[in-house]
mmCIF file of C-alpha atoms in Angstrom:
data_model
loop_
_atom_site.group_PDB
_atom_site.id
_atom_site.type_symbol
_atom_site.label_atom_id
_atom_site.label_comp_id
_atom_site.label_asym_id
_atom_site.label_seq_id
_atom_site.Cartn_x
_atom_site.Cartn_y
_atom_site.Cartn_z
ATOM 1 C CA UNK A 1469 0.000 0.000 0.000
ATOM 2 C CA UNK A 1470 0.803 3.674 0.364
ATOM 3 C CA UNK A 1471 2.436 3.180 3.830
ATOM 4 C CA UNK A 1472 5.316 0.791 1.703
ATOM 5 C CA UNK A 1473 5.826 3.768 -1.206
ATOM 6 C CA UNK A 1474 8.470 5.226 1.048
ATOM 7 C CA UNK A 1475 10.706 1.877 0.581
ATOM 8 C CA UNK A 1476 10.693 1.900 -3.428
ATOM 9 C CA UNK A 1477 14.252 3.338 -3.716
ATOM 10 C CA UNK A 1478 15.611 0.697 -1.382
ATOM 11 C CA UNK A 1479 13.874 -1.960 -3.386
ATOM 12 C CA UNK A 1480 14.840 -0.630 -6.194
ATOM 13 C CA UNK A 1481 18.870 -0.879 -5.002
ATOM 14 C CA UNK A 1482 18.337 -4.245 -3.726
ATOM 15 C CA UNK A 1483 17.090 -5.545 -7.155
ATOM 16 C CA UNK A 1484 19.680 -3.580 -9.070
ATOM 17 C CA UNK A 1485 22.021 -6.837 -9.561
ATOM 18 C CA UNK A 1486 24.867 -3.675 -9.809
ATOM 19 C CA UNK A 1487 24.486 -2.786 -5.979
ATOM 20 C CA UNK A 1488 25.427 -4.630 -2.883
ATOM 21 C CA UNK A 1489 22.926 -3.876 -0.083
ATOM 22 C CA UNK A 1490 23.263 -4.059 3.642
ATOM 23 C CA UNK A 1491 20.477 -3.276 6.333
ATOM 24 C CA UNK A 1492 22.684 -0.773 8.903
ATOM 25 C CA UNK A 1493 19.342 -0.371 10.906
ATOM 26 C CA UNK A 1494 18.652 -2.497 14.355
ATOM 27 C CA UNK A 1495 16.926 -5.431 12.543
ATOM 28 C CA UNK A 1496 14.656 -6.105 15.646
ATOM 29 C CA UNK A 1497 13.461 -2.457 15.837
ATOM 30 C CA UNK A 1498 12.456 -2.455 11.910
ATOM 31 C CA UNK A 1499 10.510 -5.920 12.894
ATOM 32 C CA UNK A 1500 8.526 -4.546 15.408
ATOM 33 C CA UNK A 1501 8.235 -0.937 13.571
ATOM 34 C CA UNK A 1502 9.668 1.498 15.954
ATOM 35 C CA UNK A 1503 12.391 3.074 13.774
ATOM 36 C CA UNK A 1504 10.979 6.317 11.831
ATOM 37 C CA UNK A 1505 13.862 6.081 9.030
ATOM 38 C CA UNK A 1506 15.549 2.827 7.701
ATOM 39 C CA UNK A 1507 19.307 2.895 7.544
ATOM 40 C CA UNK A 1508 20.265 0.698 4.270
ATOM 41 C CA UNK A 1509 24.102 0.696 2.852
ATOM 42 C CA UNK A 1510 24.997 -0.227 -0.396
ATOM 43 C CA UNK A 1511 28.307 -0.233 -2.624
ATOM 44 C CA UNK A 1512 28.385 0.014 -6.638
ATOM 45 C CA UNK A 1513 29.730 -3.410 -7.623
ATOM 46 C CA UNK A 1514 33.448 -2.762 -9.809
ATOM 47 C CA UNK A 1515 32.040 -5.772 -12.492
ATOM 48 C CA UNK A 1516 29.031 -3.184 -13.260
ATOM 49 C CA UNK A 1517 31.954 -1.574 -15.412
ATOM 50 C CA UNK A 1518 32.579 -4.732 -17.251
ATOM 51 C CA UNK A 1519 30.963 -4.068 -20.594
ATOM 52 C CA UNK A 1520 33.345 -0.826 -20.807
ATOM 53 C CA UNK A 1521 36.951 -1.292 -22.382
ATOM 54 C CA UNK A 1522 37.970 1.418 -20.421
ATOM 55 C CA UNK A 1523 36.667 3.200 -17.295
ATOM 56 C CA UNK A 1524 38.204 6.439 -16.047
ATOM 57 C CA UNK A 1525 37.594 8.073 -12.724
ATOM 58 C CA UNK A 1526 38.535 11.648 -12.214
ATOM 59 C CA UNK A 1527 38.510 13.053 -8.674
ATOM 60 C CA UNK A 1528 40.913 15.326 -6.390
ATOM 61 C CA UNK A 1529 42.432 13.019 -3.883
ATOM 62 C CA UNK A 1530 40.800 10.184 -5.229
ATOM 63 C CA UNK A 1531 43.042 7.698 -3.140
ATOM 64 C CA UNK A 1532 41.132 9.301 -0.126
ATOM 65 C CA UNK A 1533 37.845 8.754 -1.141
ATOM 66 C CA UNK A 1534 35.181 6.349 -0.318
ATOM 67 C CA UNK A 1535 35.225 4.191 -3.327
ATOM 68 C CA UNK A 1536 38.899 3.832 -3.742
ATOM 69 C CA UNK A 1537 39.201 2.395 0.061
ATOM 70 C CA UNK A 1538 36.555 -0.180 -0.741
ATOM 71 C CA UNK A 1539 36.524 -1.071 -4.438
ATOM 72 C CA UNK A 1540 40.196 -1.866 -2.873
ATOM 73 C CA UNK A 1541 39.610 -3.475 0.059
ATOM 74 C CA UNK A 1542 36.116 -5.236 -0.786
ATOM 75 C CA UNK A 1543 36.761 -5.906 -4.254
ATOM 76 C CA UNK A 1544 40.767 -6.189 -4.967
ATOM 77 C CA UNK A 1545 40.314 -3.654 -7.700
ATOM 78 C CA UNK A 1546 43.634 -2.085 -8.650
ATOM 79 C CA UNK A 1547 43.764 0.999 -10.320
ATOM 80 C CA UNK A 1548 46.102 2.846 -12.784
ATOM 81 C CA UNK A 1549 47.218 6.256 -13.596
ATOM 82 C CA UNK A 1550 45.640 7.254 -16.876
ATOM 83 C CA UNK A 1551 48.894 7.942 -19.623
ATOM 84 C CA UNK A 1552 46.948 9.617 -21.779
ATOM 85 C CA UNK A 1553 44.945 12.463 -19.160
ATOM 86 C CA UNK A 1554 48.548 12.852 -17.371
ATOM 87 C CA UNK A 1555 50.290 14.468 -21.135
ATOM 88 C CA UNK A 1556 47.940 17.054 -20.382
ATOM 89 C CA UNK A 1557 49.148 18.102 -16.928
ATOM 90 C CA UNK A 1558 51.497 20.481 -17.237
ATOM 91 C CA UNK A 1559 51.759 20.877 -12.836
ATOM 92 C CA UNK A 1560 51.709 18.992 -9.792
ATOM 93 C CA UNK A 1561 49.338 21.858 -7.528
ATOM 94 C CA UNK A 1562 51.090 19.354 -3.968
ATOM 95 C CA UNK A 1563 54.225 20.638 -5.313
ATOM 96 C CA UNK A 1564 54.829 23.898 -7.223
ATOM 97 C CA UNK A 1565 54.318 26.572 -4.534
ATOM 98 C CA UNK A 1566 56.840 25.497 -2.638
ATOM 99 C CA UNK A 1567 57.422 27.862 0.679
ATOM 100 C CA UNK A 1568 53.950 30.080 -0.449
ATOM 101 C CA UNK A 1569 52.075 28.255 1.378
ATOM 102 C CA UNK A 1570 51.843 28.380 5.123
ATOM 103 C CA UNK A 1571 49.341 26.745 7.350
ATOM 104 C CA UNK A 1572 48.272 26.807 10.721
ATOM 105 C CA UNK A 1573 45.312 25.709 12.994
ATOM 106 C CA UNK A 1574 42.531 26.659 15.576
ATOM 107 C CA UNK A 1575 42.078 24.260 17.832
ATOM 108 C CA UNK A 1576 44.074 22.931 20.970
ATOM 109 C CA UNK A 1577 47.238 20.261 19.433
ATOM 110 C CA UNK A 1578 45.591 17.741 21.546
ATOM 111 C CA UNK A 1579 41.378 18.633 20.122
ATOM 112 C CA UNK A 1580 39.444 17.206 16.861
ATOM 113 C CA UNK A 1581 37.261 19.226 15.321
ATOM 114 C CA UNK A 1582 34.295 18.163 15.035
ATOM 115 C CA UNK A 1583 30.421 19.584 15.153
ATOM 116 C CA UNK A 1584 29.918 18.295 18.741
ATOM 117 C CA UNK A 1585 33.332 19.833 19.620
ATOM 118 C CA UNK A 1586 32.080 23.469 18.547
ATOM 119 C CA UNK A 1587 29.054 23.351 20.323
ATOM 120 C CA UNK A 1588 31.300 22.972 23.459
ATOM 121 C CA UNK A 1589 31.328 25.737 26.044
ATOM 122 C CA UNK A 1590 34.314 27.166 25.268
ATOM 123 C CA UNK A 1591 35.143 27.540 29.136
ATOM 124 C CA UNK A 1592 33.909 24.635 30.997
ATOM 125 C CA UNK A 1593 34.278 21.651 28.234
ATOM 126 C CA UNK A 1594 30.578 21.223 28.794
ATOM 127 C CA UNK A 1595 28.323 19.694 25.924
ATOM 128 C CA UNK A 1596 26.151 22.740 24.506
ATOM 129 C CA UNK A 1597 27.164 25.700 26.062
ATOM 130 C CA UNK A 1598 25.436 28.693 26.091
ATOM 131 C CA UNK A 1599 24.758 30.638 22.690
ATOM 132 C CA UNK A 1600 27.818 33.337 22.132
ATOM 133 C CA UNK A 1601 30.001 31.152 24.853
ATOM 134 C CA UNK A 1602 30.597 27.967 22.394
ATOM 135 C CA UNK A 1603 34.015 26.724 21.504
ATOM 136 C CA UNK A 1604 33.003 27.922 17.693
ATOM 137 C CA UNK A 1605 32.052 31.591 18.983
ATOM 138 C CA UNK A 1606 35.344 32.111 20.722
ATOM 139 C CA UNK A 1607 37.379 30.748 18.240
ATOM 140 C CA UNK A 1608 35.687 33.257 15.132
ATOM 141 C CA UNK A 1609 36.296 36.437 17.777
ATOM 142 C CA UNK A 1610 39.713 35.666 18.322
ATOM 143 C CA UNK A 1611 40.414 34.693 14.746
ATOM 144 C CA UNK A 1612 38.387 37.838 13.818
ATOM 145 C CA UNK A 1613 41.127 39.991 15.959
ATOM 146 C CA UNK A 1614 43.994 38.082 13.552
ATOM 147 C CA UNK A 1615 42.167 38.919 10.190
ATOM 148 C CA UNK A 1616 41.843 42.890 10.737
ATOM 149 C CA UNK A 1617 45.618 42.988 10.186
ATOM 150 C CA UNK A 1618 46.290 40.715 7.512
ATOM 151 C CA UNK A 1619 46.815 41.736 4.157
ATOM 152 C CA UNK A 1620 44.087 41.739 1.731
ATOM 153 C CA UNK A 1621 40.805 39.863 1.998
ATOM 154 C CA UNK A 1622 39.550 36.526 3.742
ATOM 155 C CA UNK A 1623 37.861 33.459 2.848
ATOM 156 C CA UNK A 1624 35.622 32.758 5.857
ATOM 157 C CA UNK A 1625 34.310 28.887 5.251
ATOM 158 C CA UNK A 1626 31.847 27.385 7.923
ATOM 159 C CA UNK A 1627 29.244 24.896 8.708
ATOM 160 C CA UNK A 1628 25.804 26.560 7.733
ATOM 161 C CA UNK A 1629 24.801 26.962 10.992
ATOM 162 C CA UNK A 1630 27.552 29.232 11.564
ATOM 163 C CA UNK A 1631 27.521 31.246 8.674
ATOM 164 C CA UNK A 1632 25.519 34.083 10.314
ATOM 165 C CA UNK A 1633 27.408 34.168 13.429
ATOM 166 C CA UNK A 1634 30.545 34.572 11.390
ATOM 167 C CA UNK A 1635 28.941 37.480 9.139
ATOM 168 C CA UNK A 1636 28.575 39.012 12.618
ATOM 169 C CA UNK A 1637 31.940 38.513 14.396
ATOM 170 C CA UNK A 1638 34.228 39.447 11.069
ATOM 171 C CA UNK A 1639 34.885 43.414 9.868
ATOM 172 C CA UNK A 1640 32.796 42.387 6.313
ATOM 173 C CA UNK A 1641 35.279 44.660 4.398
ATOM 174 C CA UNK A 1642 37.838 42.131 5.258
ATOM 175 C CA UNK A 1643 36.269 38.989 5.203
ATOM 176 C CA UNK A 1644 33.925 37.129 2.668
ATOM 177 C CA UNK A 1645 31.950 34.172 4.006
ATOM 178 C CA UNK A 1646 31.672 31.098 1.002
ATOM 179 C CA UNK A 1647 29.353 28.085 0.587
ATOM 180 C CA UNK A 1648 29.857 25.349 2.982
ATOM 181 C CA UNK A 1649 29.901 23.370 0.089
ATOM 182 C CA UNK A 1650 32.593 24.964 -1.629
ATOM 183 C CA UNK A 1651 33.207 22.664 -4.651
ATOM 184 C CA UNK A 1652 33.211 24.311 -8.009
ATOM 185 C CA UNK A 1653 33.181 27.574 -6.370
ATOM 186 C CA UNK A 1654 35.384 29.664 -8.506
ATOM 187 C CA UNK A 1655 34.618 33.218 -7.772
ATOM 188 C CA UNK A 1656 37.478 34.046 -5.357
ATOM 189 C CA UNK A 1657 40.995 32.702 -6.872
ATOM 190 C CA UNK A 1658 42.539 35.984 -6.203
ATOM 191 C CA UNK A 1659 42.020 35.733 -2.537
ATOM 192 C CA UNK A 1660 45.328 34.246 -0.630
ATOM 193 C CA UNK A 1661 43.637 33.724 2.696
ATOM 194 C CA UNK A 1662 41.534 31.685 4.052
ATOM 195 C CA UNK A 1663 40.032 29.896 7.525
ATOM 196 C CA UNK A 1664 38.020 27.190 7.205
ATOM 197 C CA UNK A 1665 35.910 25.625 10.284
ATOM 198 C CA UNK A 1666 33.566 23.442 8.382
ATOM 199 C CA UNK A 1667 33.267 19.882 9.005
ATOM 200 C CA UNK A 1668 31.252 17.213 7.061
ATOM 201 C CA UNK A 1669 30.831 13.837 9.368
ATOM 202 C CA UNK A 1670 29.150 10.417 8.461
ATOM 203 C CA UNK A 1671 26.233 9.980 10.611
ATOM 204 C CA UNK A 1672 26.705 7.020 13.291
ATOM 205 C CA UNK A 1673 25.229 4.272 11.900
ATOM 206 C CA UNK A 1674 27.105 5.044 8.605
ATOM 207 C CA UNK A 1675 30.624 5.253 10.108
ATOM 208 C CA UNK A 1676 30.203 1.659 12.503
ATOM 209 C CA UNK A 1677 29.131 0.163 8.858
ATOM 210 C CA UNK A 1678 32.586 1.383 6.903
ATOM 211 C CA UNK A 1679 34.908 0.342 10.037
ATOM 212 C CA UNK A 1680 33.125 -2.789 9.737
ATOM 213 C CA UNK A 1681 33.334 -3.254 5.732
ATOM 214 C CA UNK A 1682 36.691 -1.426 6.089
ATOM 215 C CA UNK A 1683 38.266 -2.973 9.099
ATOM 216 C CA UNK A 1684 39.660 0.485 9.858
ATOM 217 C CA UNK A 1685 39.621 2.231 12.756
ATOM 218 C CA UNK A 1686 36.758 5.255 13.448
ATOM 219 C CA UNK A 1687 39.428 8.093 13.222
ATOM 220 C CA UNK A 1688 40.677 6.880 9.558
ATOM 221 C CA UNK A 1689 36.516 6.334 8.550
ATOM 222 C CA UNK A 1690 35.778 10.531 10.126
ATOM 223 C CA UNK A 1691 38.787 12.107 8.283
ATOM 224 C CA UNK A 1692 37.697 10.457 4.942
ATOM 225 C CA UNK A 1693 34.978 12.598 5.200
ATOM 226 C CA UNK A 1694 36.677 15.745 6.739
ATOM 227 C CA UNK A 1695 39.532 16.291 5.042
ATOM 228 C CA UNK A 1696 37.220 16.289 1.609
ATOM 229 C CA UNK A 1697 35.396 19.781 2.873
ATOM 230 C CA UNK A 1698 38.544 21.599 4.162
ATOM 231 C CA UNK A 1699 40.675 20.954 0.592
ATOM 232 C CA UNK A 1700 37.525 21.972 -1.757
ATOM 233 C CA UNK A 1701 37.589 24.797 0.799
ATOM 234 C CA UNK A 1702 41.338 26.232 0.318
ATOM 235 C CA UNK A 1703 41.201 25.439 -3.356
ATOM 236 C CA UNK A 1704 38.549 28.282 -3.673
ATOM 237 C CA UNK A 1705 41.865 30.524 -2.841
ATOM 238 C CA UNK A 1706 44.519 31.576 -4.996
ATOM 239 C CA UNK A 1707 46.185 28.321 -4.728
ATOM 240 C CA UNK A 1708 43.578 28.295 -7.915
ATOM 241 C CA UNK A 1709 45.527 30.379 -10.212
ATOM 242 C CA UNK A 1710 48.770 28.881 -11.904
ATOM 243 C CA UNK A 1711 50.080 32.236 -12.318
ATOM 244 C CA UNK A 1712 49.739 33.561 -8.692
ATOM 245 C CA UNK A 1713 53.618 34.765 -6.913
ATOM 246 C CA UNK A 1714 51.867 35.005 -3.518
ATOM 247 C CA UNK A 1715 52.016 34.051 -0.061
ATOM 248 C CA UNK A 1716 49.035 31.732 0.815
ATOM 249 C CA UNK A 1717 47.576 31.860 4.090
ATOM 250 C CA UNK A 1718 45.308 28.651 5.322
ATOM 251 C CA UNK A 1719 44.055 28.295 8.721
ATOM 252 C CA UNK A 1720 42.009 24.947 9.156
ATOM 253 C CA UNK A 1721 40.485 23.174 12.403
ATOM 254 C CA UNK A 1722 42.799 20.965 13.859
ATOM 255 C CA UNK A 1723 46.218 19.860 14.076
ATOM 256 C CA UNK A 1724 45.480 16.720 12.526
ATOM 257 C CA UNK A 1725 44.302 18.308 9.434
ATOM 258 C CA UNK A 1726 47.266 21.006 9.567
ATOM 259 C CA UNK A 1727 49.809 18.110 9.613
ATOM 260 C CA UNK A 1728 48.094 16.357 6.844
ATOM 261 C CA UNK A 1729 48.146 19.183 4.303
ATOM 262 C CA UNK A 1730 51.619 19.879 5.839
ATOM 263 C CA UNK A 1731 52.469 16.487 4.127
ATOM 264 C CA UNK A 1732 50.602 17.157 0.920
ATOM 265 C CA UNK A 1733 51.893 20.527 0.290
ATOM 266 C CA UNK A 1734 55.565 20.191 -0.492
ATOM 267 C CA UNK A 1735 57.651 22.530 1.180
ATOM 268 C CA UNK A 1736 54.990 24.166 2.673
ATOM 269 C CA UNK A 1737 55.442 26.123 6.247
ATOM 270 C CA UNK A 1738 53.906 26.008 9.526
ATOM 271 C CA UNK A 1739 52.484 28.642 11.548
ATOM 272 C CA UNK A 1740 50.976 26.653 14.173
ATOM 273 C CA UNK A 1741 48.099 27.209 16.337
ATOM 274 C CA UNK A 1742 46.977 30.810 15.436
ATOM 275 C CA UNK A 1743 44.337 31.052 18.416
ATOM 276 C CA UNK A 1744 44.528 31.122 22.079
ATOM 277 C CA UNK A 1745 41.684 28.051 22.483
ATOM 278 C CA UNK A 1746 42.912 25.894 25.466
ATOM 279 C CA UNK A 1747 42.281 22.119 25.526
ATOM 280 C CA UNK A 1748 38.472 21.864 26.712
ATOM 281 C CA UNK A 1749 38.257 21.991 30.595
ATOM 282 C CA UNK A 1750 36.388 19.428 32.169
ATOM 283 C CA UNK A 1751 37.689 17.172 29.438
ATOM 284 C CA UNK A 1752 39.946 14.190 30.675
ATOM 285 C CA UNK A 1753 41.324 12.017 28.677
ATOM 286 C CA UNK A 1754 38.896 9.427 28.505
ATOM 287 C CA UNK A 1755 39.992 5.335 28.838
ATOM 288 C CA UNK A 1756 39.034 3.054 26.133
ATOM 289 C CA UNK A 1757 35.784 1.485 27.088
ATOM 290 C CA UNK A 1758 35.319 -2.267 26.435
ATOM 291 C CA UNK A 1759 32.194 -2.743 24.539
ATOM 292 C CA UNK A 1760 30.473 -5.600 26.230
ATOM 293 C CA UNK A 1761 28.243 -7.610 23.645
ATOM 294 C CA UNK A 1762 25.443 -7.391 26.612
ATOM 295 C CA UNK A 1763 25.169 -3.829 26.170
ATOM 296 C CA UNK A 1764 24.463 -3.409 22.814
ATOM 297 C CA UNK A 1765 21.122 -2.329 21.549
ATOM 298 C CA UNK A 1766 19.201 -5.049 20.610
ATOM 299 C CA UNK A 1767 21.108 -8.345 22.798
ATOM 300 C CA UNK A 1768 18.405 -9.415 25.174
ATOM 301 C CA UNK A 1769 15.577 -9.512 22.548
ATOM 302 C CA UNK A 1770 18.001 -11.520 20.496
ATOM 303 C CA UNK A 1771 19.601 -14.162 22.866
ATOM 304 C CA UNK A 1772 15.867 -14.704 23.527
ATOM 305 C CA UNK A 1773 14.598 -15.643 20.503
ATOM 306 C CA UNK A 1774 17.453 -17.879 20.209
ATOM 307 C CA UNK A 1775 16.450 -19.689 23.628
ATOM 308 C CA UNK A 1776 13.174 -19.224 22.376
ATOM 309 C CA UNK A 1777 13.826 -21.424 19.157
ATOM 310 C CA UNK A 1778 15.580 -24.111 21.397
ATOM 311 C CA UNK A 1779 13.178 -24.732 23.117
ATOM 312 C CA UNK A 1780 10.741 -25.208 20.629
ATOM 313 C CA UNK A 1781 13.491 -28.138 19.221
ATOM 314 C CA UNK A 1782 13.574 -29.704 22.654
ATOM 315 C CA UNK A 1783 9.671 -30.015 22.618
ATOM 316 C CA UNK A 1784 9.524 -31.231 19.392
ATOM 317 C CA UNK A 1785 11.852 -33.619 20.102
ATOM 318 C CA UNK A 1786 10.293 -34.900 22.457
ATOM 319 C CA UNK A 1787 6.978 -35.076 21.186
ATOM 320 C CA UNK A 1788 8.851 -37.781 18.654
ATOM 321 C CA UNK A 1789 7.396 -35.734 15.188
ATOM 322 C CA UNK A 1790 9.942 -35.464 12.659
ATOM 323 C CA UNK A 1791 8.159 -33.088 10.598
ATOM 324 C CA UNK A 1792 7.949 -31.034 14.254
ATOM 325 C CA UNK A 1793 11.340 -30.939 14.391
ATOM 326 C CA UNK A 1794 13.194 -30.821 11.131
ATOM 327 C CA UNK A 1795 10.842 -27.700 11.121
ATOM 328 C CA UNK A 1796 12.140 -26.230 14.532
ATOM 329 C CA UNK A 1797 15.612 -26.949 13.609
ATOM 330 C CA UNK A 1798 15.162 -24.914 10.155
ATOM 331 C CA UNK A 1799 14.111 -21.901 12.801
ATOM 332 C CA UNK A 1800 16.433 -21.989 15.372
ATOM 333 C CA UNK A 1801 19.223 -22.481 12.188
ATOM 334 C CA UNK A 1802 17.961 -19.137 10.836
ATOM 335 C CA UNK A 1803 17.404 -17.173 14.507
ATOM 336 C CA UNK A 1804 21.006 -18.395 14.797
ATOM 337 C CA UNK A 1805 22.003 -17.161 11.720
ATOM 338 C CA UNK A 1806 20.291 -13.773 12.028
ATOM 339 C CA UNK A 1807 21.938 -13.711 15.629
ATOM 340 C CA UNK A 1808 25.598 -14.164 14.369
ATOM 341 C CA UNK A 1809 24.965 -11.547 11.807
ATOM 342 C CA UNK A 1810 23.768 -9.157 14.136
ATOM 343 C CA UNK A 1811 27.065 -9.812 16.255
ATOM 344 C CA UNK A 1812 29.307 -9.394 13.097
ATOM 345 C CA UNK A 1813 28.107 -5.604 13.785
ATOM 346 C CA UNK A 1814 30.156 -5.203 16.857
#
């Protein structure tokens, strides 16, 4: 009926013999309909490309991305450099501004940015602090102090949520705020500055699904998202324009990130942390916690169905049927099987 219309894309994956599709979603809260959205992941099989003689993918840092990591590690697919796209690519963007570019970062060495990480109270540590006291606030006044005596104007790149508040905290004569989606966005190449605090983050449920596919850990699974947003980002700056002789000026989140394009930019210099943001009071390092299989969403209802399904064996077992209990069997072998699948999760 109607009620089901909602489900026609995910059927429509599911019978695409090109896809792979997994149910992410708690498998006993679908059953008994208390999940308002259905959490399905599925991966473009490599031998869907068969029929082509040739396939090319273009993509900056495509070794970063999504597919590479698991057409690689799912599939074994190796890929090659295209000979005939590189004779057209006259310059290596890592590598020909040498010392031009320096970099630096926001953040305490020892904090991740993150969305949940700017909502912080900037003085406490506490989760949502106060409107105009957030780690995100503090850090756009302070870096708003830097930018009235640079040189020239600045790219101001946020989350959308913080667009306003950074309209509000930066002189607008020397700052200009761009998309938080900033790919394709061409209009300022001339502009050698540029701070980006924008962070793009798989939801939950998609990030435990890649570390499983993956078998990487969660840090490896958030920055292949991340670092995606903060290099569109920069690249809307003069590190654009071939012919540019200028310094350029990026300021990005995190150490983490700052070290990484550290690495990818040859040559490139280090300014460090450009703020005064101290690591989050309130915030101790926090121990590894053991994940108990018992605790996990889900384990009661389905260690009793399996007890559930052995008993029904023992009974018809005893009652001496064999049509009783080849049939129990079959159900406890798929309860079982739905069980161990569940676990594979962890």
């Amino acid at each position: 009926g109607g009620r089901y219309s909602a489900l026609k894309p995910i059927a429509a994956m599911v019978n695409d013999p090109a896809t792979h599709c997994e149910l992410v979603s708690n498998y006993t809260k679908l059953m008994n309909n208390e999940l308002q959205t259905i959490q399905v992941a599925s991966t473009i099989s490599p031998e869907a490309f068969n029929k082509f003689p040739k396939v090319t993918i273009m993509s900056a840092l495509f070794e970063e991305t999504a597919l590479y990591i698991v057409w690689r590690k799912t599939y074994g697919v190796t890929f090659e450099a295209d000979t005939e796209i590189a004779k057209y690519i006259d310059r290596d963007p890592h590598t020909c501004w040498g010392n031009k570019v320096h970099i630096g970062y926001i953040l305490h060495p020892e904090d991740s940015v993150s969305v949940s990480l700017w909502k912080r109270d900037y003085q406490t540590g506490e989760r949502d602090g106060d409107a105009g006291g957030t780690v995100i606030q503090e850090a756009l006044i302070q870096l708003s102090t830097l930018v009235s005596g640079w040189t020239g104007k600045t790219l101001i790149h946020t989350n959308n949520a913080h667009t306003a508040m950074a309209e509000r905290t930066f002189d607008q004569d020397k700052a200009v705020s761009i998309p938080a989606d900033a790919r394709g966005f061409n209009e300022h190449k001339g502009v050698h500055n540029i701070i980006s605090t924008g962070v793009t983050h798989p939801n939950q449920s998609q990030a435990v699904w890649l570390q499983r596919v993956l078998g990487i850990p969660s840090e490896a699974v958030y920055r292949m998202f991340r670092i995606h947003t903060t290099y569109q980002a920069i690249n809307r700056t003069s590190l654009r324009d071939p012919a540019s002789t200028a310094n350029k000026l990026l300021i990005v989140g995190d150490k983490a990130t700052h070290d990484w394009l550290l690495t990818l930019y040859k040559d490139s210099c280090s300014i460090g942390q450009v703020t005064k943001l101290h690591r989050m009071a309130g915030r101790k390092p926090r121990k590894a916690k053991v994940e108990r299989l018992s605790d996990r969403d889900g384990y009661i209802e389905r260690r009793e169905g399996v007890k559930v399904a052995k008993r029904r064996l023992a009974r018809a077992q005893a009652s001496g049927d064999t049509s009783k209990v080849e049939g129990a069997r079959t159900q406890l072998k798929e309860v079982e099987d739905a069980y161990q699948y569940w676990r594979s999760f962890g």
